[in-house]
mmCIF file of C-alpha atoms in Angstrom:
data_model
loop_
_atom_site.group_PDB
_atom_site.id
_atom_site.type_symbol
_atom_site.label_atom_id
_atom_site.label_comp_id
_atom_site.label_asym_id
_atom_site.label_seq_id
_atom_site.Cartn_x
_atom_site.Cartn_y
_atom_site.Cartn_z
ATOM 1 C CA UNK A 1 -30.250 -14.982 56.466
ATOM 2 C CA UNK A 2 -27.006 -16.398 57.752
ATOM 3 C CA UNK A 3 -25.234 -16.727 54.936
ATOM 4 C CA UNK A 4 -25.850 -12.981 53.971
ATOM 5 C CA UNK A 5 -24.176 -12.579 57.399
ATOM 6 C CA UNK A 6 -21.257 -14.445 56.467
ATOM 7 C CA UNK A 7 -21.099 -12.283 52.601
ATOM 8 C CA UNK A 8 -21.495 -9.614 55.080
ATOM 9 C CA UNK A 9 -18.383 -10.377 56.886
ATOM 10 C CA UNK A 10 -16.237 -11.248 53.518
ATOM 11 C CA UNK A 11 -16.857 -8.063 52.043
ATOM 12 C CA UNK A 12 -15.887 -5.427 55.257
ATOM 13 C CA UNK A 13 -13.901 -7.478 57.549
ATOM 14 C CA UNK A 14 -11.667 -9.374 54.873
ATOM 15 C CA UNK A 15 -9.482 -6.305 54.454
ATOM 16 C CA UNK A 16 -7.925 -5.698 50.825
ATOM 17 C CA UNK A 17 -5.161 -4.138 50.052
ATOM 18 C CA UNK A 18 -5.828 -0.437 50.848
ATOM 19 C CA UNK A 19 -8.117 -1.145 53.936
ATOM 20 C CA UNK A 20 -8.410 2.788 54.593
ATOM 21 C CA UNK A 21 -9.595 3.688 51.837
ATOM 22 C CA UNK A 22 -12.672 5.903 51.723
ATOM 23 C CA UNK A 23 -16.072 5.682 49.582
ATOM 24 C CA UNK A 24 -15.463 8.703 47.365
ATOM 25 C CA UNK A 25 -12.041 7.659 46.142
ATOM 26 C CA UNK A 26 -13.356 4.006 44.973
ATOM 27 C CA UNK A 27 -16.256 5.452 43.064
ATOM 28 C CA UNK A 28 -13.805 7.578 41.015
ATOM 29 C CA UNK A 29 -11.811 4.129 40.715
ATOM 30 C CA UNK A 30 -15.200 2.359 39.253
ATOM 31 C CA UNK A 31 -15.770 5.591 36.730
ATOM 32 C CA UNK A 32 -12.322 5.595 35.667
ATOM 33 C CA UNK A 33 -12.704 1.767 34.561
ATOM 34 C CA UNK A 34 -15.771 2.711 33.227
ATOM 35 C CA UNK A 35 -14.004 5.134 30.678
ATOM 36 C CA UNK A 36 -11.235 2.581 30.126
ATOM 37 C CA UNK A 37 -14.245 0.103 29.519
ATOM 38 C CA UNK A 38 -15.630 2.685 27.007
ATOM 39 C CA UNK A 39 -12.875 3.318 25.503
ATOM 40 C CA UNK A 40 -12.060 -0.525 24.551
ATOM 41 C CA UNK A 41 -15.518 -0.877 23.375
ATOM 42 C CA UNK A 42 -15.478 1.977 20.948
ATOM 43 C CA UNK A 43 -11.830 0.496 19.749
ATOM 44 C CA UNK A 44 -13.737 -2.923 19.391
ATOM 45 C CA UNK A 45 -16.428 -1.193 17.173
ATOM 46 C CA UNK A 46 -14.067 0.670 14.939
ATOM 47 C CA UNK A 47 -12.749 -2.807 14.097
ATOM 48 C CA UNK A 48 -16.002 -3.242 12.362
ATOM 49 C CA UNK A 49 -15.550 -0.368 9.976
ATOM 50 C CA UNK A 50 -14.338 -1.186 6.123
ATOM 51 C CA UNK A 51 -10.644 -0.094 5.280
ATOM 52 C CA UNK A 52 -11.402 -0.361 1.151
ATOM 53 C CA UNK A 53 -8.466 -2.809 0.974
ATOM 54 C CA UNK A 54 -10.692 -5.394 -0.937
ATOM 55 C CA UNK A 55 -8.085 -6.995 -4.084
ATOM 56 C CA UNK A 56 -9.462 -6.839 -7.122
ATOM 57 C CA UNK A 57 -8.984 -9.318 -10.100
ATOM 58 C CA UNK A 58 -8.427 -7.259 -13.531
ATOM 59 C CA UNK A 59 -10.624 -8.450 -16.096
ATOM 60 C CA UNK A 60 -7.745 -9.328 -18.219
ATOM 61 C CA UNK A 61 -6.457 -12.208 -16.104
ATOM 62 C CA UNK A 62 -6.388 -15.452 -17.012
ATOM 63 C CA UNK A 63 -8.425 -18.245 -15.211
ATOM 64 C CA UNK A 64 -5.544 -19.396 -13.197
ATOM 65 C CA UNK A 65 -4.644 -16.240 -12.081
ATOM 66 C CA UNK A 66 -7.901 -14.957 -10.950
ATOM 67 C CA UNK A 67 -8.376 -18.449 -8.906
ATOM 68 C CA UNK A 68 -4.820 -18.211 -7.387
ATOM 69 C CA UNK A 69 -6.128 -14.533 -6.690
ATOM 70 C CA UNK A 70 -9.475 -15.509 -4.902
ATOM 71 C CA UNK A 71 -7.824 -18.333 -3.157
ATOM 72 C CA UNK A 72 -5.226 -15.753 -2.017
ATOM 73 C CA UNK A 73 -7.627 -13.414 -0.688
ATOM 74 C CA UNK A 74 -9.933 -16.166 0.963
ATOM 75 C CA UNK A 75 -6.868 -17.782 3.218
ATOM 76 C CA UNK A 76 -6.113 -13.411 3.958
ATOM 77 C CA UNK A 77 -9.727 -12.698 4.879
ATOM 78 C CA UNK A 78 -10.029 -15.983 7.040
ATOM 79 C CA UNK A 79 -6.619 -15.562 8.940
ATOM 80 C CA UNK A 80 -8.431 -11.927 9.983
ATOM 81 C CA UNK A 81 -11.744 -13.320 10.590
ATOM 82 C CA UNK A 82 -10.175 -15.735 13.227
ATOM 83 C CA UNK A 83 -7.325 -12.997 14.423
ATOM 84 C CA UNK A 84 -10.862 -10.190 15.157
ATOM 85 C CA UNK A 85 -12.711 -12.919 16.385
ATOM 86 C CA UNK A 86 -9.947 -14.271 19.223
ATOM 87 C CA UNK A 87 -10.016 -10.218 20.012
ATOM 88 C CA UNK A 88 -13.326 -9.592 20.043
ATOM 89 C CA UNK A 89 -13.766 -12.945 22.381
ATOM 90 C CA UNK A 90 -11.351 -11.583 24.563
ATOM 91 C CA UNK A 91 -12.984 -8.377 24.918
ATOM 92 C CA UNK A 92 -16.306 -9.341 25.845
ATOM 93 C CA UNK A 93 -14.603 -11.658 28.474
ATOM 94 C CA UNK A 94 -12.287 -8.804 29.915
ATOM 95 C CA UNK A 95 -15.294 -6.689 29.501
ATOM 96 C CA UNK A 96 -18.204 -8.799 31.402
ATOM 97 C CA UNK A 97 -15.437 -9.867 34.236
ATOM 98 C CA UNK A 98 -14.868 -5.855 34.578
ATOM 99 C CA UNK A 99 -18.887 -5.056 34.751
ATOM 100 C CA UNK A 100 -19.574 -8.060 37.506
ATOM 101 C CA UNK A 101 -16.414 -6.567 39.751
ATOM 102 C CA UNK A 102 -17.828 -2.753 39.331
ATOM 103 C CA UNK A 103 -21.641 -4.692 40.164
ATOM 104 C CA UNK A 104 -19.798 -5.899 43.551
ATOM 105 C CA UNK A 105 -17.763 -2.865 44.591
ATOM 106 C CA UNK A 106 -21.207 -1.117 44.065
ATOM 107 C CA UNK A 107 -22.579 -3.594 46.423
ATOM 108 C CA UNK A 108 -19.669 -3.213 48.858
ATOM 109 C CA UNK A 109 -20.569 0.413 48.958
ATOM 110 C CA UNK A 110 -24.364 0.623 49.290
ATOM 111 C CA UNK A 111 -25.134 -1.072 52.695
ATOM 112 C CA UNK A 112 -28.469 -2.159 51.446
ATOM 113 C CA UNK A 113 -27.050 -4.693 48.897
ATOM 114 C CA UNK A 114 -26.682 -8.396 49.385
ATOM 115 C CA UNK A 115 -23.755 -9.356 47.854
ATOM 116 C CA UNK A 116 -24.824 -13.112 48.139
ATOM 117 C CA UNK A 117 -27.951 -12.198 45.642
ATOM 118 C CA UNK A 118 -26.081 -10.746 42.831
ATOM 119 C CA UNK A 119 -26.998 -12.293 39.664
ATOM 120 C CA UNK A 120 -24.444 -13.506 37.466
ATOM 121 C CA UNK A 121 -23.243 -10.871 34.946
ATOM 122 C CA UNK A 122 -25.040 -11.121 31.514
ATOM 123 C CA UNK A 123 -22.142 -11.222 28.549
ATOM 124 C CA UNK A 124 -21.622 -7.897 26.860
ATOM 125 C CA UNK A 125 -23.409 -8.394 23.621
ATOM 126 C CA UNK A 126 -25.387 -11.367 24.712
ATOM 127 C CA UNK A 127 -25.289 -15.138 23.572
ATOM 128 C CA UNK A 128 -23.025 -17.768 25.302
ATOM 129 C CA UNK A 129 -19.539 -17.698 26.363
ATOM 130 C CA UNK A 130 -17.371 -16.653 23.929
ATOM 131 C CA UNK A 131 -14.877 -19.369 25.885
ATOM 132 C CA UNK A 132 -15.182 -22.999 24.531
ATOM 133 C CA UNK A 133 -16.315 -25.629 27.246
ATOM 134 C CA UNK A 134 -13.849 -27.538 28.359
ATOM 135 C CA UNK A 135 -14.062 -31.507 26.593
ATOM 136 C CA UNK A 136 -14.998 -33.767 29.768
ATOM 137 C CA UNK A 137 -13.669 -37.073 31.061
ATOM 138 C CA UNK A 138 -15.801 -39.836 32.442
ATOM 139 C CA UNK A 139 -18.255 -38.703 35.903
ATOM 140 C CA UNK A 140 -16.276 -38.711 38.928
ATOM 141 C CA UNK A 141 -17.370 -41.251 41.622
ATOM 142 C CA UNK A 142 -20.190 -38.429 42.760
ATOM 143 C CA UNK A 143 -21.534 -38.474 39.293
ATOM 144 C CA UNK A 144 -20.018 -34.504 38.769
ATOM 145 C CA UNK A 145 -18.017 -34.408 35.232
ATOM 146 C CA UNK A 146 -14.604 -33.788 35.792
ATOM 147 C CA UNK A 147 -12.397 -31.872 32.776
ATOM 148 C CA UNK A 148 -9.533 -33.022 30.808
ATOM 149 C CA UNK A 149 -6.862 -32.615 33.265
ATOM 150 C CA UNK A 150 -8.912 -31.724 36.304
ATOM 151 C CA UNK A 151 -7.939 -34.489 38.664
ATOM 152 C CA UNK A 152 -4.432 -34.583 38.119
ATOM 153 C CA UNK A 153 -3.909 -31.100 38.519
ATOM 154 C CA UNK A 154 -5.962 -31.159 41.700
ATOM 155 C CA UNK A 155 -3.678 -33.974 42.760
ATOM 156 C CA UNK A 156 -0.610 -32.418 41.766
ATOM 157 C CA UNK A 157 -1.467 -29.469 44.545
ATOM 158 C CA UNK A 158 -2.531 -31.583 46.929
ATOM 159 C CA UNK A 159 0.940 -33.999 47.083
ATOM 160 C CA UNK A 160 2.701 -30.422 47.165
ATOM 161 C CA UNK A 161 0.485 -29.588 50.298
ATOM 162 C CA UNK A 162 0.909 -33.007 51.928
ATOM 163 C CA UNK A 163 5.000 -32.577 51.390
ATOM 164 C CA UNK A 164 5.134 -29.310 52.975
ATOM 165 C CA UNK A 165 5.526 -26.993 50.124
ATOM 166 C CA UNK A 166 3.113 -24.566 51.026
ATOM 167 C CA UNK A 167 3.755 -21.820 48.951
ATOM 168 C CA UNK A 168 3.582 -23.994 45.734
ATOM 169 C CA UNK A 169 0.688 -25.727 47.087
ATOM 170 C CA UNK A 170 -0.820 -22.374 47.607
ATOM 171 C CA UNK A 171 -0.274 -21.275 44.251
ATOM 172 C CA UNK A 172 -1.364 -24.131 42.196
ATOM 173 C CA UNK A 173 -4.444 -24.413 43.950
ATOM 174 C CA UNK A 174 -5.122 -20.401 43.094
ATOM 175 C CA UNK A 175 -4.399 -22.128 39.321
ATOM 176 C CA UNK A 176 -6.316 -24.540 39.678
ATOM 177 C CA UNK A 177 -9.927 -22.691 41.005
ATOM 178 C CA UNK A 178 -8.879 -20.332 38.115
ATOM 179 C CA UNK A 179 -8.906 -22.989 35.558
ATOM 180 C CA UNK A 180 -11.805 -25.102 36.948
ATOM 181 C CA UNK A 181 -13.821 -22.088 38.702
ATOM 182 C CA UNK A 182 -17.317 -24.155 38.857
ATOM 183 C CA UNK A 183 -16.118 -28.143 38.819
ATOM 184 C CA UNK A 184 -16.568 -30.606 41.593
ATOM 185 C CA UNK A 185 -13.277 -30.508 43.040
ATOM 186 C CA UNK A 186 -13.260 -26.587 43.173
ATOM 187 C CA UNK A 187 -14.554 -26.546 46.691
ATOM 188 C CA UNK A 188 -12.051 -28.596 47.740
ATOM 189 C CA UNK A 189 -9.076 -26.829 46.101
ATOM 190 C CA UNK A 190 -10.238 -23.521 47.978
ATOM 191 C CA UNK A 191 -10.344 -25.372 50.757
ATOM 192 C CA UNK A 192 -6.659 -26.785 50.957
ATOM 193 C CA UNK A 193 -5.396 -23.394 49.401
ATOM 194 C CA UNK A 194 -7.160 -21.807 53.001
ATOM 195 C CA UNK A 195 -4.703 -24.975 54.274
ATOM 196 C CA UNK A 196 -1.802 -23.953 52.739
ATOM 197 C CA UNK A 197 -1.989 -19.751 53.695
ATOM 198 C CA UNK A 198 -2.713 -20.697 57.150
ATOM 199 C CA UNK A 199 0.332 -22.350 57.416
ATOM 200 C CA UNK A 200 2.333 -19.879 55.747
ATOM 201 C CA UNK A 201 0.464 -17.089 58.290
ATOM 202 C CA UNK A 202 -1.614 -15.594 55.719
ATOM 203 C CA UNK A 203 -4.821 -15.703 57.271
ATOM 204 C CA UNK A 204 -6.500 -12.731 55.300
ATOM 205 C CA UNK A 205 -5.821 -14.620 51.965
ATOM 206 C CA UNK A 206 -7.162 -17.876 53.923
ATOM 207 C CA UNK A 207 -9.920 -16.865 55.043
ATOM 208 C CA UNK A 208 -10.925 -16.002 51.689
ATOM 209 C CA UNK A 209 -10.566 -18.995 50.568
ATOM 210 C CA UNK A 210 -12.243 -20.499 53.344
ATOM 211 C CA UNK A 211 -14.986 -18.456 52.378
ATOM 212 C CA UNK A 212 -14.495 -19.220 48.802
ATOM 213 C CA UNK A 213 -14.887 -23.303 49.889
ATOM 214 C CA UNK A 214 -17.876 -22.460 51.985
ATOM 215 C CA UNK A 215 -19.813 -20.572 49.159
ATOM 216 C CA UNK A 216 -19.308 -23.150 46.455
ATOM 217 C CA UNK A 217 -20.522 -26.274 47.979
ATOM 218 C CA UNK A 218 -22.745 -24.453 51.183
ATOM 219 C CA UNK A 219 -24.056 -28.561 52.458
ATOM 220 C CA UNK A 220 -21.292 -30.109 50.880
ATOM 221 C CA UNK A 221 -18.762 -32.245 52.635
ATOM 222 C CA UNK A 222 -16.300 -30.064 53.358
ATOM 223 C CA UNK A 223 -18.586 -27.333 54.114
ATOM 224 C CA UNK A 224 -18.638 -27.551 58.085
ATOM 225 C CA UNK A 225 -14.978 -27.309 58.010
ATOM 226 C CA UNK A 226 -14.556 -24.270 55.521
ATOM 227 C CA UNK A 227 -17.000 -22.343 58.113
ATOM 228 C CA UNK A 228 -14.780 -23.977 60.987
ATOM 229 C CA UNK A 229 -12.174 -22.445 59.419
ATOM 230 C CA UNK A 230 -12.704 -19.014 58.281
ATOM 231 C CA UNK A 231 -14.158 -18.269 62.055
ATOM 232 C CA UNK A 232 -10.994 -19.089 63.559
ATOM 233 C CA UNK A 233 -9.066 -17.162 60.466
ATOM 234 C CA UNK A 234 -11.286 -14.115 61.687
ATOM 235 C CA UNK A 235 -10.492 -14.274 65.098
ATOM 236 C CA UNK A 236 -6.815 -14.417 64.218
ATOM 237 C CA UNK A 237 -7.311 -11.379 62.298
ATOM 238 C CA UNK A 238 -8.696 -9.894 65.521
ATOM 239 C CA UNK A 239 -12.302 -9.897 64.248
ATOM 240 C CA UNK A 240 -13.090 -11.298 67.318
ATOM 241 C CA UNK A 241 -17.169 -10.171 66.369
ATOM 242 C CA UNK A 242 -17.490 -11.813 63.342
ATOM 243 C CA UNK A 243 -15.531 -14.911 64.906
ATOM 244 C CA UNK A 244 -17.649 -15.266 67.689
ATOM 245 C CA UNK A 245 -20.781 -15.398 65.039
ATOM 246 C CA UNK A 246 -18.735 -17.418 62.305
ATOM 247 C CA UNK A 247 -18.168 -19.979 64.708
ATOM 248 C CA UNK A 248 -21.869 -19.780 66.089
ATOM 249 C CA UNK A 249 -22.863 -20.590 62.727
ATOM 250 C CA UNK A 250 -20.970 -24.229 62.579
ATOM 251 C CA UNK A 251 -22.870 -25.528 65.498
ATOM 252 C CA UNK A 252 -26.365 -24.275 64.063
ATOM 253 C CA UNK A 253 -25.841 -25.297 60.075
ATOM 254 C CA UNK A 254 -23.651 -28.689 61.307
ATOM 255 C CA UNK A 255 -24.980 -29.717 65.015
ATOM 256 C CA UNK A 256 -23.224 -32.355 66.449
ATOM 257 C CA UNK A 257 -20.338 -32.903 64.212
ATOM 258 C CA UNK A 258 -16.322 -32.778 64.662
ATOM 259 C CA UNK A 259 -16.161 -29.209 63.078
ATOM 260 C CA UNK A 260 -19.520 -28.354 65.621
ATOM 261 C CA UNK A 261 -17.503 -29.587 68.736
ATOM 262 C CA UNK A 262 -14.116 -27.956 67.424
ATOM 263 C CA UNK A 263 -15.868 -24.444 66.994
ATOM 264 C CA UNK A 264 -17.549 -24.642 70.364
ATOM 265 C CA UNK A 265 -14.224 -24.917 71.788
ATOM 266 C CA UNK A 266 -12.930 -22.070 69.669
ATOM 267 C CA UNK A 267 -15.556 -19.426 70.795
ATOM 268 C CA UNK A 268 -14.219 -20.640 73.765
ATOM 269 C CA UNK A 269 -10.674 -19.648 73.829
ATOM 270 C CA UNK A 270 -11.769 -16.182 72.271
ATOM 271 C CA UNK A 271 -14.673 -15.607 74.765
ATOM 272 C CA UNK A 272 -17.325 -15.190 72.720
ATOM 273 C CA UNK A 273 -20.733 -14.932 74.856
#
């Protein structure tokens, strides 16, 4: 499938930050976060284990003493209830986010994986997201729900983008698909973040997020562009290859459109065949 080509070409052309660096040394990198991961887990279930240090009310007491006593020990044993639960929470968040990057630097590795395939990672533990959802405001004008906040932040990046400041523009849209990492405008926001890095010559970093736009909305509206885009990111990166293909791919998914006639004249310049 195309689009496996194009996961293909995220994972081994987008170089990270140690480019060089061989199979064997990233497998001891994935076991040695797999002790870490063990480790935290087995602190998490000694958290479970009773300390004795239960108060007890002497039999002697009054009645107001033994309530203020039980009240007492109610407002202790909630205040830890909540404190173990935020940890715990955090744990199985830190933890599951861990186990889905080992799952794709697995897939990195084994050239017979599809990284476009890989199922979302289950929660450690099971059940739902230990993460409330986010309270919604009213549909946006596509009918998609847009969160408290979601719009105004996204607009907030894009005036920054618009005035020139691409480095802030950059960064609050890396917020901002952090914060909203599935929401309607998320496309977009990797999109314009691609914008901003391109203009600030990072195009490793933009074509990520080229690829980043691409892969959430694949038929969206912005979609012919993001592909536009990370092609012509790749062939500055010298990936002339995976340009030449990238680029292909906007006239095939997208005939006939700007981006279509744009990327025809791109393979052009870089002499694609």
């Amino acid at each position: 499938m195309r689009l496996t080509i194009l996961a293909a070409i995220a994972a081994i052309c987008l170089p990270l930050a140690a480019p060089a660096q061989g199979s064997d040394q990233t497998l001891a990198d994935i076991r040695q976060e797999l002790s870490v991961l063990y480790v935290e887990l087995q602190t998490l279930k000694r958290e479970l284990s009773t300390t004795g240090g239960a108060q007890t009310i002497a039999p002697s007491s009054s009645v107001l003493d033994r309530v203020n006593v039980i009240e007492s020990e109610l407002q202790r044993l909630t205040a830890k209830s909540e404190e173990l639960e935020f940890r715990i929470d955090s744990v199985v968040k830190d933890g599951t986010n861990r186990i889905g990057d080992i799952q794709f630097r697995l897939c990195e590795i084994d050239p017979g994986c599809d990284i476009a395939s890989l199922p979302e990672t289950p929660l450690i533990g099971g059940g739902e997201s230990p993460i409330a959802p986010r309270p919604t405001s009213p549909a946006s004008n596509d009918g998609a729900q847009l969160a408290v906040g979601e719009k105004g932040d996204f607009d907030r990046a894009k005036a920054e983008l618009d005035n020139g400041s691409f480095q802030n523009a950059a960064n609050l849209f890396a917020t901002f698909t952090e914060a909203y990492p599935a929401g309607p405008m998320t496309a977009p926001a990797h999109f314009y973040q691609g914008d901003a890095l391109t203009e600030l010559g990072q195009s490793s970093e933009a074509a990520r997020a080229y690829l980043n736009a691409f892969s959430a909305e694949p038929n969206g509206a912005q979609a012919p562009m993001a592909l536009l885009r990370l092609g012509q990111s790749l062939g500055r990166l010298g990936q002339l290859n995976e340009a030449c293909i990238t680029l292909g791919e906007v006239g095939t998914r997208f005939p006939g459109g700007e981006a279509a006639t744009e990327a025809q004249a791109s393979r052009v310049s870089l002499g694609c065949s």
